[in-house]
Amino acid sequence: MEFKGKTALITGSARGIGKAIAERFAGLGAKIVISDVLLDLAEATAAEFKSKGYEAIAVKANVTDAGEVAHLIDETVARFQTLDILVNNAGITRDTLLVRMSEEDWDKVLDINLKGAFLVTQAAAKIMMKQRSGRIINISSVVGRMGNAGQANYAASKAGLIGLTKAVAKELAGRNVTVNAVAPGYIATEMTEKLSPAAKEAFLANIPLKRAGSPGDIAGVVAFLASDDASYITGQVIGIDGGLLM
Ligand code: NAD
């Protein structure tokens, strides 16, 4: 896999899975846009990449804000001329049982995880359609496919991302833009750090490969989906969950 001359924009890439994806693309030669709502952390990540000899910029963008998203895409093209790969990775959890879930927690999760992906995809698609090439990869979740108690909002957002993936894949296929999703299982990051020991054990007990995944496990599959080897794959959801869902 090689991404020399290509530009990859990853939302929510200041840390965690997004950062690992960004680093994988950088190592394979891509120019990287680190984008996050946390500007200081995004700048620190971009500085770390530059110190390793990678080409990277940091742009603050809250994916729920159409104006900030427009600025993100403008900055990307102004700096790197193209936008070849978009990874919609920004996401949050606000877990609680349905009967206790506030409307605010519902809206916040749907807004960032689903509407955010819509806004960034829409803005990026305009560039990719003109280029007649592009790759969009959405970070869904195993929870969007199998549900999970305490995550009604998150599961709905991640299932929604799968619908978005398939609809947009059909719309953009004629312009040589592929759109796929990955559905990670239990991956060790700051997001899952806050799970209770009992919840972590429950996950592990059901994972045939008997370990949590790493951000690198996700990055490798995302890079494959963005590569030339995946040019005939679109509208698909690839599970990366140690066999949790078969
Ligand atoms: P994380 O919390 O470490 O990283 C998420 C990043 O998104 C953070 O840097 C955060 O600042 C950023 N972000 C949050 N709100 C944003 C907004 N409005 N605009 C822009 N950026 C925003 O979490 P992670 O585990 O690295 O998760 C990354 C993605 O992977 C998420 O979409 C998550 O739902 C998904 N995922 C994670 C797991 C897991 O087990 N960790 C499993 C399945 C899917």
PDB file of C-alpha atoms and ligand atoms in Angstrom:
ATOM      1  CA  MET A   1       0.000   0.000   0.000  1.00  0.00           C
ATOM      2  CA  GLU A   2       1.269   3.445  -0.896  1.00  0.00           C
ATOM      3  CA  PHE A   3      -0.370   6.830  -0.554  1.00  0.00           C
ATOM      4  CA  LYS A   4       2.350   9.175  -1.876  1.00  0.00           C
ATOM      5  CA  GLY A   5       0.813  12.401  -3.184  1.00  0.00           C
ATOM      6  CA  LYS A   6      -2.571  11.629  -1.585  1.00  0.00           C
ATOM      7  CA  THR A   7      -4.273  13.704   1.089  1.00  0.00           C
ATOM      8  CA  ALA A   8      -6.045  12.007   3.988  1.00  0.00           C
ATOM      9  CA  LEU A   9      -8.372  13.872   6.333  1.00  0.00           C
ATOM     10  CA  ILE A  10      -9.355  12.109   9.541  1.00  0.00           C
ATOM     11  CA  THR A  11     -11.916  13.651  11.891  1.00  0.00           C
ATOM     12  CA  GLY A  12     -11.382  13.253  15.626  1.00  0.00           C
ATOM     13  CA  SER A  13      -7.742  12.347  14.989  1.00  0.00           C
ATOM     14  CA  ALA A  14      -6.020  14.136  17.872  1.00  0.00           C
ATOM     15  CA  ARG A  15      -5.956  10.840  19.788  1.00  0.00           C
ATOM     16  CA  GLY A  16      -7.172   7.242  19.882  1.00  0.00           C
ATOM     17  CA  ILE A  17      -8.251   5.313  16.810  1.00  0.00           C
ATOM     18  CA  GLY A  18      -8.271   8.438  14.608  1.00  0.00           C
ATOM     19  CA  LYS A  19      -4.666   9.217  15.489  1.00  0.00           C
ATOM     20  CA  ALA A  20      -3.618   5.621  14.761  1.00  0.00           C
ATOM     21  CA  ILE A  21      -5.350   5.787  11.366  1.00  0.00           C
ATOM     22  CA  ALA A  22      -3.668   9.121  10.611  1.00  0.00           C
ATOM     23  CA  GLU A  23      -0.274   7.724  11.565  1.00  0.00           C
ATOM     24  CA  ARG A  24      -0.785   4.663   9.362  1.00  0.00           C
ATOM     25  CA  PHE A  25      -1.575   6.861   6.329  1.00  0.00           C
ATOM     26  CA  ALA A  26       1.343   9.166   7.155  1.00  0.00           C
ATOM     27  CA  GLY A  27       3.736   6.221   7.330  1.00  0.00           C
ATOM     28  CA  LEU A  28       2.507   5.145   3.888  1.00  0.00           C
ATOM     29  CA  GLY A  29       3.316   8.569   2.411  1.00  0.00           C
ATOM     30  CA  ALA A  30       0.036  10.504   2.623  1.00  0.00           C
ATOM     31  CA  LYS A  31      -0.297  14.173   3.550  1.00  0.00           C
ATOM     32  CA  ILE A  32      -2.387  14.301   6.699  1.00  0.00           C
ATOM     33  CA  VAL A  33      -5.052  16.636   8.037  1.00  0.00           C
ATOM     34  CA  ILE A  34      -5.422  16.125  11.791  1.00  0.00           C
ATOM     35  CA  SER A  35      -8.815  17.513  12.662  1.00  0.00           C
ATOM     36  CA  ASP A  36     -10.464  17.598  16.061  1.00  0.00           C
ATOM     37  CA  VAL A  37     -12.604  19.720  18.335  1.00  0.00           C
ATOM     38  CA  LEU A  38      -9.576  19.715  20.710  1.00  0.00           C
ATOM     39  CA  LEU A  39      -7.233  22.145  18.950  1.00  0.00           C
ATOM     40  CA  ASP A  40      -4.274  21.938  21.367  1.00  0.00           C
ATOM     41  CA  LEU A  41      -4.194  18.152  21.207  1.00  0.00           C
ATOM     42  CA  ALA A  42      -4.606  18.205  17.403  1.00  0.00           C
ATOM     43  CA  GLU A  43      -1.675  20.610  17.124  1.00  0.00           C
ATOM     44  CA  ALA A  44       0.438  18.429  19.421  1.00  0.00           C
ATOM     45  CA  THR A  45      -0.381  15.373  17.281  1.00  0.00           C
ATOM     46  CA  ALA A  46       0.486  17.234  14.050  1.00  0.00           C
ATOM     47  CA  ALA A  47       3.755  18.439  15.642  1.00  0.00           C
ATOM     48  CA  GLU A  48       4.578  14.856  16.679  1.00  0.00           C
ATOM     49  CA  PHE A  49       3.941  13.672  13.095  1.00  0.00           C
ATOM     50  CA  LYS A  50       6.127  16.450  11.649  1.00  0.00           C
ATOM     51  CA  SER A  51       8.954  15.503  14.021  1.00  0.00           C
ATOM     52  CA  LYS A  52       8.770  12.010  12.479  1.00  0.00           C
ATOM     53  CA  GLY A  53       9.165  13.519   8.997  1.00  0.00           C
ATOM     54  CA  TYR A  54       5.493  13.284   8.007  1.00  0.00           C
ATOM     55  CA  GLU A  55       3.552  16.056   6.261  1.00  0.00           C
ATOM     56  CA  ALA A  56       0.674  17.086   8.548  1.00  0.00           C
ATOM     57  CA  ILE A  57      -1.489  20.050   9.480  1.00  0.00           C
ATOM     58  CA  ALA A  58      -3.926  20.499  12.360  1.00  0.00           C
ATOM     59  CA  VAL A  59      -7.305  22.143  11.777  1.00  0.00           C
ATOM     60  CA  LYS A  60      -9.882  22.684  14.506  1.00  0.00           C
ATOM     61  CA  ALA A  61     -13.297  21.495  13.424  1.00  0.00           C
ATOM     62  CA  ASN A  62     -16.341  20.565  15.419  1.00  0.00           C
ATOM     63  CA  VAL A  63     -18.018  18.169  12.978  1.00  0.00           C
ATOM     64  CA  THR A  64     -21.484  19.334  14.049  1.00  0.00           C
ATOM     65  CA  ASP A  65     -20.803  22.878  12.857  1.00  0.00           C
ATOM     66  CA  ALA A  66     -21.320  23.315   9.101  1.00  0.00           C
ATOM     67  CA  GLY A  67     -19.225  26.508   9.069  1.00  0.00           C
ATOM     68  CA  GLU A  68     -16.248  24.840  10.767  1.00  0.00           C
ATOM     69  CA  VAL A  69     -16.599  21.852   8.423  1.00  0.00           C
ATOM     70  CA  ALA A  70     -16.541  24.147   5.365  1.00  0.00           C
ATOM     71  CA  HIS A  71     -13.408  25.802   6.757  1.00  0.00           C
ATOM     72  CA  LEU A  72     -11.825  22.363   7.326  1.00  0.00           C
ATOM     73  CA  ILE A  73     -12.340  21.320   3.710  1.00  0.00           C
ATOM     74  CA  ASP A  74     -11.186  24.732   2.385  1.00  0.00           C
ATOM     75  CA  GLU A  75      -7.995  24.571   4.494  1.00  0.00           C
ATOM     76  CA  THR A  76      -7.304  21.023   3.319  1.00  0.00           C
ATOM     77  CA  VAL A  77      -7.554  21.922  -0.350  1.00  0.00           C
ATOM     78  CA  ALA A  78      -5.719  25.240   0.094  1.00  0.00           C
ATOM     79  CA  ARG A  79      -2.798  23.468   1.747  1.00  0.00           C
ATOM     80  CA  PHE A  80      -2.652  20.122  -0.093  1.00  0.00           C
ATOM     81  CA  GLN A  81      -4.661  20.800  -3.332  1.00  0.00           C
ATOM     82  CA  THR A  82      -6.545  17.478  -3.216  1.00  0.00           C
ATOM     83  CA  LEU A  83      -8.712  15.515  -0.815  1.00  0.00           C
ATOM     84  CA  ASP A  84      -8.391  11.822  -1.597  1.00  0.00           C
ATOM     85  CA  ILE A  85      -9.327  10.033   1.607  1.00  0.00           C
ATOM     86  CA  LEU A  86     -11.871  11.006   4.256  1.00  0.00           C
ATOM     87  CA  VAL A  87     -12.244   9.025   7.463  1.00  0.00           C
ATOM     88  CA  ASN A  88     -15.302   9.955   9.543  1.00  0.00           C
ATOM     89  CA  ASN A  89     -13.954   8.912  12.927  1.00  0.00           C
ATOM     90  CA  ALA A  90     -15.080  11.629  15.385  1.00  0.00           C
ATOM     91  CA  GLY A  91     -17.443  10.074  17.899  1.00  0.00           C
ATOM     92  CA  ILE A  92     -18.577  10.069  21.501  1.00  0.00           C
ATOM     93  CA  THR A  93     -20.564   7.932  23.919  1.00  0.00           C
ATOM     94  CA  ARG A  94     -23.093   9.072  26.545  1.00  0.00           C
ATOM     95  CA  ASP A  95     -24.094   5.686  27.939  1.00  0.00           C
ATOM     96  CA  THR A  96     -27.084   5.045  30.147  1.00  0.00           C
ATOM     97  CA  LEU A  97     -30.176   2.865  30.118  1.00  0.00           C
ATOM     98  CA  LEU A  98     -33.046   3.980  27.888  1.00  0.00           C
ATOM     99  CA  VAL A  99     -35.351   4.901  30.757  1.00  0.00           C
ATOM    100  CA  ARG A 100     -32.712   7.243  32.180  1.00  0.00           C
ATOM    101  CA  MET A 101     -31.453   8.699  28.898  1.00  0.00           C
ATOM    102  CA  SER A 102     -31.944  12.445  28.611  1.00  0.00           C
ATOM    103  CA  GLU A 103     -33.017  14.012  25.357  1.00  0.00           C
ATOM    104  CA  GLU A 104     -29.777  15.992  25.500  1.00  0.00           C
ATOM    105  CA  ASP A 105     -27.666  12.805  25.644  1.00  0.00           C
ATOM    106  CA  TRP A 106     -29.622  11.392  22.730  1.00  0.00           C
ATOM    107  CA  ASP A 107     -29.208  14.550  20.622  1.00  0.00           C
ATOM    108  CA  LYS A 108     -25.518  15.034  21.426  1.00  0.00           C
ATOM    109  CA  VAL A 109     -24.527  11.508  20.355  1.00  0.00           C
ATOM    110  CA  LEU A 110     -26.633  11.573  17.183  1.00  0.00           C
ATOM    111  CA  ASP A 111     -25.365  15.054  16.361  1.00  0.00           C
ATOM    112  CA  ILE A 112     -21.660  14.216  16.565  1.00  0.00           C
ATOM    113  CA  ASN A 113     -21.644  10.588  15.432  1.00  0.00           C
ATOM    114  CA  LEU A 114     -24.192  10.784  12.605  1.00  0.00           C
ATOM    115  CA  LYS A 115     -24.921  14.363  11.573  1.00  0.00           C
ATOM    116  CA  GLY A 116     -21.209  15.154  11.841  1.00  0.00           C
ATOM    117  CA  ALA A 117     -20.386  12.414   9.336  1.00  0.00           C
ATOM    118  CA  PHE A 118     -23.136  13.715   7.033  1.00  0.00           C
ATOM    119  CA  LEU A 119     -21.773  17.276   7.087  1.00  0.00           C
ATOM    120  CA  VAL A 120     -18.139  16.302   6.470  1.00  0.00           C
ATOM    121  CA  THR A 121     -19.074  13.746   3.806  1.00  0.00           C
ATOM    122  CA  GLN A 122     -21.238  16.266   1.978  1.00  0.00           C
ATOM    123  CA  ALA A 123     -18.463  18.872   1.925  1.00  0.00           C
ATOM    124  CA  ALA A 124     -15.768  16.363   0.954  1.00  0.00           C
ATOM    125  CA  ALA A 125     -17.934  14.725  -1.711  1.00  0.00           C
ATOM    126  CA  LYS A 126     -18.056  17.972  -3.688  1.00  0.00           C
ATOM    127  CA  ILE A 127     -14.253  17.857  -4.050  1.00  0.00           C
ATOM    128  CA  MET A 128     -14.084  14.118  -4.695  1.00  0.00           C
ATOM    129  CA  MET A 129     -16.856  14.209  -7.317  1.00  0.00           C
ATOM    130  CA  LYS A 130     -14.950  16.916  -9.212  1.00  0.00           C
ATOM    131  CA  GLN A 131     -11.721  14.888  -8.931  1.00  0.00           C
ATOM    132  CA  ARG A 132     -13.608  11.775 -10.049  1.00  0.00           C
ATOM    133  CA  SER A 133     -11.857   9.791  -7.352  1.00  0.00           C
ATOM    134  CA  GLY A 134     -11.980   9.420  -3.606  1.00  0.00           C
ATOM    135  CA  ARG A 135     -12.329   7.103  -0.659  1.00  0.00           C
ATOM    136  CA  ILE A 136     -14.645   7.616   2.297  1.00  0.00           C
ATOM    137  CA  ILE A 137     -14.446   5.335   5.307  1.00  0.00           C
ATOM    138  CA  ASN A 138     -16.894   5.647   8.190  1.00  0.00           C
ATOM    139  CA  ILE A 139     -16.050   4.356  11.651  1.00  0.00           C
ATOM    140  CA  SER A 140     -19.225   2.610  12.777  1.00  0.00           C
ATOM    141  CA  SER A 141     -19.289   0.023  15.582  1.00  0.00           C
ATOM    142  CA  VAL A 142     -20.253  -3.562  16.274  1.00  0.00           C
ATOM    143  CA  VAL A 143     -22.868  -1.988  18.562  1.00  0.00           C
ATOM    144  CA  GLY A 144     -24.595  -0.489  15.499  1.00  0.00           C
ATOM    145  CA  ARG A 145     -25.064  -4.026  14.160  1.00  0.00           C
ATOM    146  CA  MET A 146     -25.937  -5.981  17.319  1.00  0.00           C
ATOM    147  CA  GLY A 147     -27.155  -3.364  19.820  1.00  0.00           C
ATOM    148  CA  ASN A 148     -25.936  -3.009  23.393  1.00  0.00           C
ATOM    149  CA  ALA A 149     -27.827  -2.342  26.609  1.00  0.00           C
ATOM    150  CA  GLY A 150     -27.061   1.160  27.828  1.00  0.00           C
ATOM    151  CA  GLN A 151     -26.162   2.470  24.381  1.00  0.00           C
ATOM    152  CA  ALA A 152     -29.470   3.194  22.614  1.00  0.00           C
ATOM    153  CA  ASN A 153     -28.216   6.564  21.380  1.00  0.00           C
ATOM    154  CA  TYR A 154     -24.778   5.265  20.341  1.00  0.00           C
ATOM    155  CA  ALA A 155     -26.182   2.113  18.673  1.00  0.00           C
ATOM    156  CA  ALA A 156     -28.707   4.201  16.719  1.00  0.00           C
ATOM    157  CA  SER A 157     -25.975   6.603  15.584  1.00  0.00           C
ATOM    158  CA  LYS A 158     -23.668   3.792  14.479  1.00  0.00           C
ATOM    159  CA  ALA A 159     -26.479   1.909  12.696  1.00  0.00           C
ATOM    160  CA  GLY A 160     -27.382   5.205  11.036  1.00  0.00           C
ATOM    161  CA  LEU A 161     -23.805   5.521   9.803  1.00  0.00           C
ATOM    162  CA  ILE A 162     -24.190   2.178   8.036  1.00  0.00           C
ATOM    163  CA  GLY A 163     -27.292   3.446   6.219  1.00  0.00           C
ATOM    164  CA  LEU A 164     -25.450   6.656   5.327  1.00  0.00           C
ATOM    165  CA  THR A 165     -22.524   4.592   4.022  1.00  0.00           C
ATOM    166  CA  LYS A 166     -24.701   2.528   1.686  1.00  0.00           C
ATOM    167  CA  ALA A 167     -26.797   5.427   0.365  1.00  0.00           C
ATOM    168  CA  VAL A 168     -23.756   7.593  -0.345  1.00  0.00           C
ATOM    169  CA  ALA A 169     -21.886   4.622  -1.845  1.00  0.00           C
ATOM    170  CA  LYS A 170     -24.696   4.302  -4.388  1.00  0.00           C
ATOM    171  CA  GLU A 171     -24.730   8.052  -5.108  1.00  0.00           C
ATOM    172  CA  LEU A 172     -20.988   8.450  -5.578  1.00  0.00           C
ATOM    173  CA  ALA A 173     -20.060   5.180  -7.303  1.00  0.00           C
ATOM    174  CA  GLY A 174     -20.496   6.757 -10.747  1.00  0.00           C
ATOM    175  CA  ARG A 175     -17.793   9.303  -9.840  1.00  0.00           C
ATOM    176  CA  ASN A 176     -15.304   6.618  -8.793  1.00  0.00           C
ATOM    177  CA  VAL A 177     -15.692   7.412  -5.086  1.00  0.00           C
ATOM    178  CA  THR A 178     -16.038   4.388  -2.808  1.00  0.00           C
ATOM    179  CA  VAL A 179     -17.738   4.581   0.585  1.00  0.00           C
ATOM    180  CA  ASN A 180     -17.324   1.853   3.168  1.00  0.00           C
ATOM    181  CA  ALA A 181     -17.646   1.424   6.918  1.00  0.00           C
ATOM    182  CA  VAL A 182     -15.719  -0.505   9.501  1.00  0.00           C
ATOM    183  CA  ALA A 183     -17.386  -1.808  12.647  1.00  0.00           C
ATOM    184  CA  PRO A 184     -14.811  -2.079  15.444  1.00  0.00           C
ATOM    185  CA  GLY A 185     -15.574  -4.166  18.515  1.00  0.00           C
ATOM    186  CA  TYR A 186     -13.951  -3.512  21.869  1.00  0.00           C
ATOM    187  CA  ILE A 187     -10.831  -1.432  21.203  1.00  0.00           C
ATOM    188  CA  ALA A 188      -8.558  -0.203  24.003  1.00  0.00           C
ATOM    189  CA  THR A 189      -8.706   3.641  23.889  1.00  0.00           C
ATOM    190  CA  GLU A 190      -9.704   6.509  26.183  1.00  0.00           C
ATOM    191  CA  MET A 191     -13.316   5.912  25.124  1.00  0.00           C
ATOM    192  CA  THR A 192     -13.376   2.361  26.514  1.00  0.00           C
ATOM    193  CA  GLU A 193     -11.067   3.188  29.432  1.00  0.00           C
ATOM    194  CA  LYS A 194     -14.104   4.565  31.266  1.00  0.00           C
ATOM    195  CA  LEU A 195     -16.034   1.249  31.066  1.00  0.00           C
ATOM    196  CA  SER A 196     -16.440  -0.539  34.393  1.00  0.00           C
ATOM    197  CA  PRO A 197     -14.198  -3.591  35.022  1.00  0.00           C
ATOM    198  CA  ALA A 198     -17.364  -5.736  34.842  1.00  0.00           C
ATOM    199  CA  ALA A 199     -18.312  -4.323  31.420  1.00  0.00           C
ATOM    200  CA  LYS A 200     -14.758  -4.898  30.134  1.00  0.00           C
ATOM    201  CA  GLU A 201     -14.838  -8.502  31.370  1.00  0.00           C
ATOM    202  CA  ALA A 202     -18.244  -9.078  29.789  1.00  0.00           C
ATOM    203  CA  PHE A 203     -16.885  -7.901  26.428  1.00  0.00           C
ATOM    204  CA  LEU A 204     -13.761 -10.065  26.689  1.00  0.00           C
ATOM    205  CA  ALA A 205     -15.758 -13.160  27.645  1.00  0.00           C
ATOM    206  CA  ASN A 206     -17.640 -12.923  24.333  1.00  0.00           C
ATOM    207  CA  ILE A 207     -14.673 -12.237  22.056  1.00  0.00           C
ATOM    208  CA  PRO A 208     -13.435 -15.461  20.407  1.00  0.00           C
ATOM    209  CA  LEU A 209      -9.922 -13.991  19.945  1.00  0.00           C
ATOM    210  CA  LYS A 210      -9.884 -13.269  23.704  1.00  0.00           C
ATOM    211  CA  ARG A 211      -8.360  -9.813  23.610  1.00  0.00           C
ATOM    212  CA  ALA A 212      -9.332  -6.206  23.149  1.00  0.00           C
ATOM    213  CA  GLY A 213      -8.418  -4.779  19.756  1.00  0.00           C
ATOM    214  CA  SER A 214      -5.821  -2.032  19.343  1.00  0.00           C
ATOM    215  CA  PRO A 215      -6.182   1.202  17.347  1.00  0.00           C
ATOM    216  CA  GLY A 216      -3.630  -0.309  14.952  1.00  0.00           C
ATOM    217  CA  ASP A 217      -6.020  -3.199  14.231  1.00  0.00           C
ATOM    218  CA  ILE A 218      -8.493  -0.617  12.889  1.00  0.00           C
ATOM    219  CA  ALA A 219      -5.894   1.480  11.056  1.00  0.00           C
ATOM    220  CA  GLY A 220      -4.728  -1.455   8.914  1.00  0.00           C
ATOM    221  CA  VAL A 221      -8.211  -2.240   7.608  1.00  0.00           C
ATOM    222  CA  VAL A 222      -8.995   1.435   6.977  1.00  0.00           C
ATOM    223  CA  ALA A 223      -5.757   1.791   4.997  1.00  0.00           C
ATOM    224  CA  PHE A 224      -6.674  -1.286   2.958  1.00  0.00           C
ATOM    225  CA  LEU A 225     -10.118   0.176   2.157  1.00  0.00           C
ATOM    226  CA  ALA A 226      -8.416   3.377   0.966  1.00  0.00           C
ATOM    227  CA  SER A 227      -5.877   1.497  -1.152  1.00  0.00           C
ATOM    228  CA  ASP A 228      -5.963   0.558  -4.845  1.00  0.00           C
ATOM    229  CA  ASP A 229      -6.461  -3.077  -3.799  1.00  0.00           C
ATOM    230  CA  ALA A 230      -9.929  -2.149  -2.507  1.00  0.00           C
ATOM    231  CA  SER A 231     -11.064  -0.275  -5.627  1.00  0.00           C
ATOM    232  CA  TYR A 232     -13.917  -2.763  -6.285  1.00  0.00           C
ATOM    233  CA  ILE A 233     -15.289  -2.627  -2.729  1.00  0.00           C
ATOM    234  CA  THR A 234     -18.043  -0.128  -1.937  1.00  0.00           C
ATOM    235  CA  GLY A 235     -21.054   0.056   0.387  1.00  0.00           C
ATOM    236  CA  GLN A 236     -19.603  -2.609   2.680  1.00  0.00           C
ATOM    237  CA  VAL A 237     -19.260  -2.906   6.446  1.00  0.00           C
ATOM    238  CA  ILE A 238     -16.151  -4.735   7.649  1.00  0.00           C
ATOM    239  CA  GLY A 239     -16.271  -6.037  11.217  1.00  0.00           C
ATOM    240  CA  ILE A 240     -13.031  -5.691  13.207  1.00  0.00           C
ATOM    241  CA  ASP A 241     -14.071  -7.221  16.496  1.00  0.00           C
ATOM    242  CA  GLY A 242     -12.083 -10.355  17.246  1.00  0.00           C
ATOM    243  CA  GLY A 243     -15.083 -12.426  16.158  1.00  0.00           C
ATOM    244  CA  LEU A 244     -17.561 -10.855  18.600  1.00  0.00           C
ATOM    245  CA  LEU A 245     -20.198 -10.715  15.859  1.00  0.00           C
ATOM    246  CA  MET A 246     -20.230 -13.516  13.286  1.00  0.00           C
TER     247      MET A 246
HETATM  248  P1  NAD B   1     -11.589   8.829  21.601  1.00  0.00           P
HETATM  249  O1  NAD B   1     -12.559   9.448  22.539  1.00  0.00           O
HETATM  250  O2  NAD B   1     -10.238   8.465  22.094  1.00  0.00           O
HETATM  251  O3  NAD B   1     -11.413   9.740  20.293  1.00  0.00           O
HETATM  252  C1  NAD B   1     -12.477  10.432  19.702  1.00  0.00           C
HETATM  253  C2  NAD B   1     -11.959  11.744  19.161  1.00  0.00           C
HETATM  254  O4  NAD B   1     -13.062  12.441  18.561  1.00  0.00           O
HETATM  255  C3  NAD B   1     -11.385  12.652  20.253  1.00  0.00           C
HETATM  256  O5  NAD B   1     -10.126  13.157  19.868  1.00  0.00           O
HETATM  257  C4  NAD B   1     -12.423  13.748  20.378  1.00  0.00           C
HETATM  258  O6  NAD B   1     -11.903  14.992  20.781  1.00  0.00           O
HETATM  259  C5  NAD B   1     -12.976  13.798  18.955  1.00  0.00           C
HETATM  260  N1  NAD B   1     -14.293  14.440  18.915  1.00  0.00           N
HETATM  261  C6  NAD B   1     -15.311  14.321  19.799  1.00  0.00           C
HETATM  262  N2  NAD B   1     -16.323  15.126  19.445  1.00  0.00           N
HETATM  263  C7  NAD B   1     -15.950  15.770  18.305  1.00  0.00           C
HETATM  264  C8  NAD B   1     -16.568  16.744  17.465  1.00  0.00           C
HETATM  265  N3  NAD B   1     -17.785  17.214  17.733  1.00  0.00           N
HETATM  266  N4  NAD B   1     -15.882  17.175  16.390  1.00  0.00           N
HETATM  267  C9  NAD B   1     -14.642  16.716  16.118  1.00  0.00           C
HETATM  268  N5  NAD B   1     -14.000  15.812  16.881  1.00  0.00           N
HETATM  269  C10 NAD B   1     -14.654  15.340  17.965  1.00  0.00           C
HETATM  270  O7  NAD B   1     -12.352   7.545  21.028  1.00  0.00           O
HETATM  271  P2  NAD B   1     -11.863   6.351  20.080  1.00  0.00           P
HETATM  272  O8  NAD B   1     -12.062   5.087  20.845  1.00  0.00           O
HETATM  273  O9  NAD B   1     -10.563   6.636  19.436  1.00  0.00           O
HETATM  274  O10 NAD B   1     -13.053   6.382  18.998  1.00  0.00           O
HETATM  275  C11 NAD B   1     -12.878   6.792  17.657  1.00  0.00           C
HETATM  276  C12 NAD B   1     -14.077   6.310  16.857  1.00  0.00           C
HETATM  277  O11 NAD B   1     -14.140   4.879  16.895  1.00  0.00           O
HETATM  278  C13 NAD B   1     -15.431   6.810  17.396  1.00  0.00           C
HETATM  279  O12 NAD B   1     -16.292   7.114  16.326  1.00  0.00           O
HETATM  280  C14 NAD B   1     -15.946   5.601  18.155  1.00  0.00           C
HETATM  281  O13 NAD B   1     -17.346   5.603  18.250  1.00  0.00           O
HETATM  282  C15 NAD B   1     -15.434   4.466  17.281  1.00  0.00           C
HETATM  283  N6  NAD B   1     -15.379   3.192  17.960  1.00  0.00           N
HETATM  284  C16 NAD B   1     -14.592   3.015  19.064  1.00  0.00           C
HETATM  285  C17 NAD B   1     -14.580   1.762  19.670  1.00  0.00           C
HETATM  286  C18 NAD B   1     -13.742   1.494  20.899  1.00  0.00           C
HETATM  287  O14 NAD B   1     -13.883   0.380  21.452  1.00  0.00           O
HETATM  288  N7  NAD B   1     -12.875   2.386  21.319  1.00  0.00           N
HETATM  289  C19 NAD B   1     -15.357   0.719  19.174  1.00  0.00           C
HETATM  290  C20 NAD B   1     -16.139   0.952  18.049  1.00  0.00           C
HETATM  291  C21 NAD B   1     -16.134   2.185  17.449  1.00  0.00           C
END
